[in-house]
Amino acid sequence: MEVAILFGMVIALLAIGVPIAVALGLSSTLFLLVLSDSSLASVAQSLYQAMAGHYTLLAIPFFILASSFMSTGGVARRIIDFAIAIIGHVRGGLAIAGVLACMLFAALSGSSPATVVAVGSIVIAGMVKSGYTKDFAAGVICNAGTLGILIPPSIVMVVYASATDVSVGRMFLAGVIPGLLAGFMLMVTIYVIARVKNLPKGEWQGFEQVFSTILDASWGLFLMVVILGGIYGGVFTPTEAAAIASVYAFIVSIFIYRDMGPLKGRSWLPEAEADLGLLGLRVWGFTLVTFILYAIGCFMMGTPMWFAFAAAGAFLLVASVLAMLIAKAVPAGNGMQVATGAVLIFGVLPMLYAVYSVLTSDVAVLFVIVQIIGAVFILLLPPAVFVFSLVRGAQRLEVSGGGYVESLIAGGKNLLRANAENVIFAIPALFHRDTKQTLLEAGKLTIMLMFIIANALILKHVLTDEQIPQHITEVMLAAGLGPITFLIIVNIILLIGGQFMEPSGLIVIVAPLVFPIAIQLGIDPIHLGIIMVVNMEIGMITPPVGLNLFVTSGVVNMSMMRVVRAALPFLAVLFVFLIMVTYIPWLSTVLPITFMGPEIITN
């Protein structure tokens, strides 16, 4: 009865428009004062110590900050260009590219609203201009934006891991296959609709454009490698990964892309030398990146630093010769043939050797698949991107009428100048108005989210003191509740709650209630976490409090009910996806179990 009163107060306060955080905190405080033996001092202590022990939550402000820099720093635009270059030529390609861009940006931001704003503000306008209806464009991006909390890194996963004391790394791994599957299902749905309604398609822009856009977006996309590679490589913890990600995002946005800060508008190549110096800049630039990567590796592994200089020197020699050959071949119309041969030698052959080694080794099938994918991305993609970027540079050099040596001189000179600017403006960049504004926006979002979580943790404290989870577990197990029925009940509770509450606050409240029951019924805690995250996805696009609906409504200047109607067809896809994730545990558990072993519950 007392618990019913507690939740009744929460619902009543939400119904009269009280903010979620205040409703949770005020209800819990009144309950502690009136219906328990706690004093007002204990209430204050509970609020003050709400975050005690939840050190994983420190990752949230850093992920939010990294997302803010990536959103402001033009990363989304480059990712969208890359997605359009890959798949924009098929029927409905721009909409499918929007979903792909949301998936890629989700792997950087960990936030659904941030994904909708960053991608939607560009893609929706482009879709409408290309002949799509505004409603269709809004429905696509509103649903695809929900992938921001499913594809790792995810802020909601961090909250679940903190609330249940499970591994953040396992949660991130568990979200990979479901995230890719959800994106694929949305793409297939869009393609079918596009074929039925004869939606527009773009023109194939060629492999040169594909690799050129990959190069442009690579600095932003490399953040995925920094976060996930660092975590699973044992270099740093998820919280440390979030902090490093925020610093990396700052450096990329300010000093590399130069879309914000004191260097905004200052190109790496001045307009007068943009065509002449591009080829040389790419030769010197890739050499510098090679040195930096090898230097970091030498530092981490304790290898002598001369190895990094030797590797960079060898790369410079090969790159210079290759660039010279391509520069001579392009005017004769043989540039692509030379580039293809170079990719065959430096990319395809090493990849095939690695694939052969994997296939002849005695490892599990899943390891084979992962290592083959890794061979493609590590051994084939970088050489292909570099070589075809040289082709684009050689084409620009031909337009300028200059020679290869002149390009090397111009590229090297401007690389030195640009890096000198980076050093000079390093300190001013910290205090620039763009940096301050980004920090302010990230701080406001962090405060809002952490205030909700803190008040939800007070409610969790009340439930724990009253032993509510234990009582619910006893009742459900005594009623003979099985895993299938239990998961149906969990989904119903989360789908209803997700319509009225912010995902992080709802997970902090519900997870401790259902977690003990799930363990008793033999349900994997990581599987349970992914089910909860998918429910939160759907909650983001269901009224009356679906945050993605409000964000999309603001981006496209449409009424919220119109956005709701636009999102409904794709919402049905997410419901099918929820059923698949709920009753096919393999989707969520195969990667974490294979690479990290089963989750061991200690608390």
Coordinates of N, CA, C and O in Angstrom, one line a residue, residues 163-254:
A163 N 23.4 1.5 -12.5 CA 22.3 1.1 -11.6 C 22.3 -0.4 -11.2 O 21.8 -0.7 -10.1
T164 N 23.0 -1.2 -12.0 CA 22.9 -2.7 -11.7 C 24.3 -3.2 -11.5 O 24.4 -4.5 -11.3
D165 N 25.3 -2.4 -11.5 CA 26.7 -2.9 -11.3 C 27.2 -4.0 -12.3 O 27.9 -4.9 -11.9
V166 N 26.8 -3.8 -13.5 CA 27.3 -4.7 -14.6 C 28.4 -3.9 -15.4 O 28.6 -2.7 -15.2
S167 N 29.1 -4.6 -16.2 CA 30.2 -4.0 -16.9 C 29.8 -3.1 -18.1 O 28.9 -3.5 -18.9
V168 N 30.3 -1.9 -18.1 CA 30.0 -1.0 -19.2 C 30.5 -1.5 -20.5 O 29.9 -1.4 -21.6
G169 N 31.7 -2.1 -20.4 CA 32.3 -2.7 -21.7 C 31.5 -3.8 -22.3 O 31.3 -3.8 -23.5
R170 N 30.9 -4.6 -21.4 CA 30.0 -5.7 -22.0 C 28.8 -5.1 -22.6 O 28.3 -5.5 -23.6
M171 N 28.2 -4.0 -21.9 CA 27.0 -3.4 -22.4 C 27.3 -2.8 -23.8 O 26.5 -2.9 -24.7
F172 N 28.5 -2.1 -23.9 CA 28.8 -1.5 -25.2 C 28.9 -2.6 -26.3 O 28.4 -2.4 -27.4
L173 N 29.6 -3.7 -26.0 CA 29.7 -4.8 -27.0 C 28.4 -5.4 -27.3 O 28.1 -5.7 -28.5
A174 N 27.5 -5.5 -26.3 CA 26.2 -6.1 -26.5 C 25.3 -5.2 -27.5 O 24.4 -5.8 -28.2
G175 N 25.6 -3.9 -27.5 CA 24.8 -3.1 -28.4 C 25.2 -3.1 -29.8 O 24.5 -2.5 -30.7
V176 N 26.3 -3.7 -30.2 CA 26.8 -3.6 -31.6 C 25.9 -4.3 -32.6 O 25.4 -3.7 -33.5
I177 N 25.6 -5.6 -32.3 CA 24.8 -6.3 -33.3 C 23.3 -5.8 -33.3 O 22.8 -5.6 -34.4
P178 N 22.7 -5.6 -32.1 CA 21.3 -5.0 -32.2 C 21.3 -3.6 -32.9 O 20.4 -3.3 -33.6
G179 N 22.3 -2.8 -32.7 CA 22.4 -1.5 -33.3 C 22.5 -1.6 -34.8 O 21.8 -0.9 -35.6
L180 N 23.3 -2.5 -35.3 CA 23.5 -2.7 -36.7 C 22.2 -3.3 -37.3 O 21.8 -2.9 -38.4
L181 N 21.6 -4.2 -36.6 CA 20.3 -4.8 -37.1 C 19.2 -3.8 -37.2 O 18.5 -3.8 -38.2
A182 N 19.1 -3.0 -36.1 CA 18.0 -2.0 -36.2 C 18.2 -1.0 -37.3 O 17.2 -0.7 -38.1
G183 N 19.4 -0.6 -37.6 CA 19.7 0.3 -38.7 C 19.4 -0.4 -40.0 O 18.8 0.2 -40.9
F184 N 19.8 -1.6 -40.1 CA 19.5 -2.4 -41.4 C 18.0 -2.5 -41.6 O 17.6 -2.4 -42.8
M185 N 17.3 -2.8 -40.6 CA 15.8 -3.0 -40.7 C 15.2 -1.7 -41.2 O 14.3 -1.7 -42.0
L186 N 15.6 -0.5 -40.6 CA 15.1 0.8 -41.1 C 15.5 1.0 -42.5 O 14.7 1.5 -43.3
M187 N 16.7 0.7 -42.9 CA 17.1 0.9 -44.3 C 16.3 0.0 -45.3 O 15.9 0.5 -46.3
V188 N 16.1 -1.2 -44.9 CA 15.3 -2.1 -45.8 C 13.8 -1.6 -45.9 O 13.3 -1.5 -47.0
T189 N 13.3 -1.1 -44.8 CA 11.9 -0.5 -44.8 C 11.9 0.7 -45.8 O 10.9 0.8 -46.6
I190 N 12.9 1.6 -45.7 CA 12.9 2.8 -46.5 C 13.0 2.4 -48.0 O 12.4 2.9 -48.9
Y191 N 13.9 1.4 -48.3 CA 14.1 0.9 -49.7 C 12.8 0.4 -50.2 O 12.4 0.7 -51.4
V192 N 12.0 -0.4 -49.5 CA 10.8 -1.0 -49.9 C 9.8 0.2 -50.2 O 9.1 0.2 -51.3
I193 N 9.7 1.1 -49.3 CA 8.8 2.2 -49.5 C 9.2 3.0 -50.7 O 8.4 3.5 -51.5
A194 N 10.5 3.2 -50.9 CA 11.0 4.0 -52.0 C 10.7 3.3 -53.3 O 10.3 4.0 -54.3
R195 N 10.8 2.0 -53.4 CA 10.4 1.2 -54.6 C 8.9 1.4 -54.9 O 8.5 1.5 -56.1
V196 N 8.1 1.3 -53.8 CA 6.6 1.3 -54.0 C 6.2 2.7 -54.5 O 5.4 2.9 -55.4
K197 N 6.8 3.8 -53.8 CA 6.4 5.2 -54.1 C 7.2 5.8 -55.1 O 7.0 7.0 -55.4
N198 N 8.2 5.1 -55.7 CA 9.1 5.7 -56.7 C 9.8 7.0 -56.2 O 9.8 8.0 -56.9
L199 N 10.4 6.8 -55.0 CA 11.1 8.0 -54.5 C 12.4 8.3 -55.2 O 12.9 7.4 -55.9
P200 N 12.9 9.5 -55.2 CA 14.0 9.9 -56.0 C 15.3 9.1 -55.6 O 15.4 8.6 -54.4
K201 N 16.2 9.1 -56.5 CA 17.6 8.5 -56.2 C 18.6 9.5 -56.8 O 18.3 10.2 -57.8
G202 N 19.8 9.4 -56.3 CA 20.9 10.3 -56.7 C 21.8 9.6 -57.8 O 21.4 8.5 -58.3
E203 N 22.8 10.2 -58.1 CA 23.8 9.7 -59.1 C 25.0 9.1 -58.4 O 25.4 9.6 -57.4
W204 N 25.5 8.0 -59.0 CA 26.7 7.4 -58.5 C 27.9 8.4 -58.7 O 28.2 8.8 -59.9
Q205 N 28.6 8.7 -57.7 CA 29.7 9.7 -57.8 C 31.1 9.1 -58.0 O 32.0 9.9 -58.0
G206 N 31.2 7.8 -58.0 CA 32.4 7.2 -58.2 C 33.2 6.9 -57.0 O 33.0 7.5 -55.9
F207 N 34.2 6.0 -57.1 CA 34.9 5.6 -55.9 C 35.9 6.7 -55.4 O 36.2 6.7 -54.2
E208 N 36.3 7.6 -56.3 CA 37.1 8.7 -55.9 C 36.4 9.5 -54.8 O 36.9 9.9 -53.8
Q209 N 35.1 9.8 -55.1 CA 34.3 10.6 -54.2 C 34.1 9.8 -52.9 O 34.1 10.4 -51.8
V210 N 33.8 8.5 -53.0 CA 33.6 7.7 -51.8 C 34.9 7.8 -50.9 O 34.7 8.1 -49.7
F211 N 36.0 7.6 -51.4 CA 37.2 7.6 -50.6 C 37.6 9.0 -50.2 O 38.2 9.2 -49.1
S212 N 37.3 10.0 -51.0 CA 37.5 11.4 -50.6 C 36.7 11.8 -49.4 O 37.2 12.4 -48.4
T213 N 35.4 11.3 -49.4 CA 34.5 11.7 -48.2 C 34.9 10.9 -47.0 O 34.8 11.3 -45.9
I214 N 35.4 9.6 -47.2 CA 35.9 8.9 -46.1 C 37.1 9.6 -45.4 O 37.2 9.7 -44.2
L215 N 38.0 10.1 -46.3 CA 39.1 10.9 -45.8 C 38.7 12.1 -45.0 O 39.2 12.4 -43.9
D216 N 37.7 12.8 -45.5 CA 37.2 14.0 -44.8 C 36.6 13.7 -43.5 O 36.7 14.4 -42.5
A217 N 35.9 12.5 -43.4 CA 35.2 12.2 -42.2 C 36.0 11.4 -41.2 O 35.6 11.1 -40.1
S218 N 37.2 11.0 -41.7 CA 38.0 10.0 -40.9 C 38.4 10.5 -39.6 O 38.4 9.7 -38.6
W219 N 38.7 11.8 -39.4 CA 39.1 12.3 -38.1 C 38.0 12.1 -37.1 O 38.2 11.8 -35.9
G220 N 36.8 12.4 -37.5 CA 35.6 12.2 -36.6 C 35.3 10.8 -36.4 O 35.1 10.4 -35.2
L221 N 35.4 9.9 -37.4 CA 35.1 8.5 -37.2 C 36.1 7.8 -36.4 O 35.8 6.8 -35.8
F222 N 37.3 8.3 -36.4 CA 38.4 7.7 -35.6 C 38.1 7.8 -34.1 O 38.7 7.0 -33.4
L223 N 37.2 8.6 -33.7 CA 36.8 8.7 -32.3 C 36.2 7.3 -31.9 O 36.4 6.9 -30.7
M224 N 35.5 6.6 -32.8 CA 35.1 5.3 -32.4 C 36.2 4.3 -32.1 O 36.1 3.6 -31.1
V225 N 37.3 4.5 -32.8 CA 38.5 3.6 -32.5 C 39.1 4.0 -31.2 O 39.5 3.1 -30.4
V226 N 39.1 5.3 -30.9 CA 39.7 5.8 -29.7 C 38.9 5.2 -28.5 O 39.5 4.7 -27.5
I227 N 37.6 5.3 -28.6 CA 36.7 4.9 -27.4 C 36.7 3.4 -27.3 O 37.1 2.8 -26.3
L228 N 36.2 2.7 -28.3 CA 36.0 1.3 -28.2 C 37.4 0.5 -28.3 O 37.6 -0.4 -27.5
G229 N 38.3 1.0 -29.1 CA 39.6 0.3 -29.2 C 40.3 0.5 -27.8 O 41.0 -0.5 -27.4
G230 N 40.3 1.6 -27.2 CA 40.9 1.9 -26.0 C 40.3 1.0 -24.8 O 41.1 0.5 -24.0
I231 N 39.0 0.9 -24.8 CA 38.3 0.1 -23.8 C 38.7 -1.4 -23.9 O 39.1 -2.0 -23.0
Y232 N 38.5 -1.9 -25.1 CA 38.7 -3.4 -25.3 C 40.1 -3.8 -25.5 O 40.5 -4.9 -25.4
G233 N 41.0 -2.8 -25.8 CA 42.4 -3.0 -25.8 C 43.0 -3.0 -24.4 O 44.2 -3.2 -24.3
G234 N 42.2 -2.6 -23.4 CA 42.7 -2.6 -22.1 C 43.6 -1.3 -21.8 O 44.3 -1.3 -20.8
V235 N 43.5 -0.3 -22.6 CA 44.3 0.9 -22.5 C 43.7 1.8 -21.4 O 44.4 2.3 -20.5
F236 N 42.3 1.9 -21.4 CA 41.7 2.7 -20.3 C 40.3 2.2 -20.1 O 39.7 1.4 -20.8
T237 N 39.7 2.7 -19.0 CA 38.4 2.3 -18.5 C 37.4 3.1 -19.4 O 37.7 4.1 -20.0
P238 N 36.1 2.8 -19.3 CA 35.1 3.6 -20.0 C 35.0 5.0 -19.6 O 34.8 5.9 -20.5
T239 N 35.2 5.3 -18.3 CA 35.2 6.7 -17.9 C 36.4 7.4 -18.4 O 36.3 8.6 -18.9
E240 N 37.6 6.8 -18.4 CA 38.8 7.4 -19.0 C 38.6 7.6 -20.5 O 39.0 8.6 -21.1
A241 N 37.9 6.6 -21.1 CA 37.7 6.7 -22.6 C 36.8 7.9 -22.9 O 37.1 8.6 -23.9
A242 N 35.8 8.2 -22.1 CA 34.9 9.3 -22.3 C 35.7 10.6 -22.2 O 35.5 11.6 -23.0
A243 N 36.6 10.7 -21.2 CA 37.4 11.9 -21.0 C 38.4 12.1 -22.2 O 38.5 13.3 -22.7
I244 N 39.0 11.1 -22.6 CA 39.9 11.2 -23.7 C 39.1 11.6 -25.0 O 39.6 12.4 -25.8
A245 N 37.9 11.0 -25.1 CA 37.1 11.3 -26.3 C 36.7 12.8 -26.3 O 36.7 13.4 -27.4
S246 N 36.5 13.4 -25.2 CA 36.1 14.8 -25.2 C 37.3 15.7 -25.6 O 37.2 16.7 -26.3
V247 N 38.5 15.3 -25.1 CA 39.7 16.1 -25.5 C 40.0 15.9 -27.0 O 40.3 16.8 -27.7
Y248 N 39.8 14.6 -27.5 CA 40.1 14.4 -28.9 C 39.1 15.2 -29.8 O 39.4 15.7 -30.8
A249 N 37.8 15.2 -29.4 CA 36.8 15.9 -30.1 C 37.1 17.4 -30.2 O 36.9 18.1 -31.2
F250 N 37.6 17.9 -29.0 CA 38.0 19.3 -29.0 C 39.1 19.6 -30.0 O 39.1 20.6 -30.8
I251 N 40.1 18.8 -30.0 CA 41.3 19.0 -30.9 C 40.9 18.9 -32.4 O 41.2 19.7 -33.2
V252 N 40.0 17.9 -32.7 CA 39.6 17.7 -34.1 C 38.7 18.9 -34.6 O 38.9 19.4 -35.6
S253 N 37.8 19.3 -33.7 CA 36.9 20.4 -34.1 C 37.7 21.8 -34.2 O 37.4 22.5 -35.2
I254 N 38.6 22.0 -33.3 CA 39.3 23.3 -33.3 C 40.5 23.4 -34.3 O 40.6 24.3 -35.0

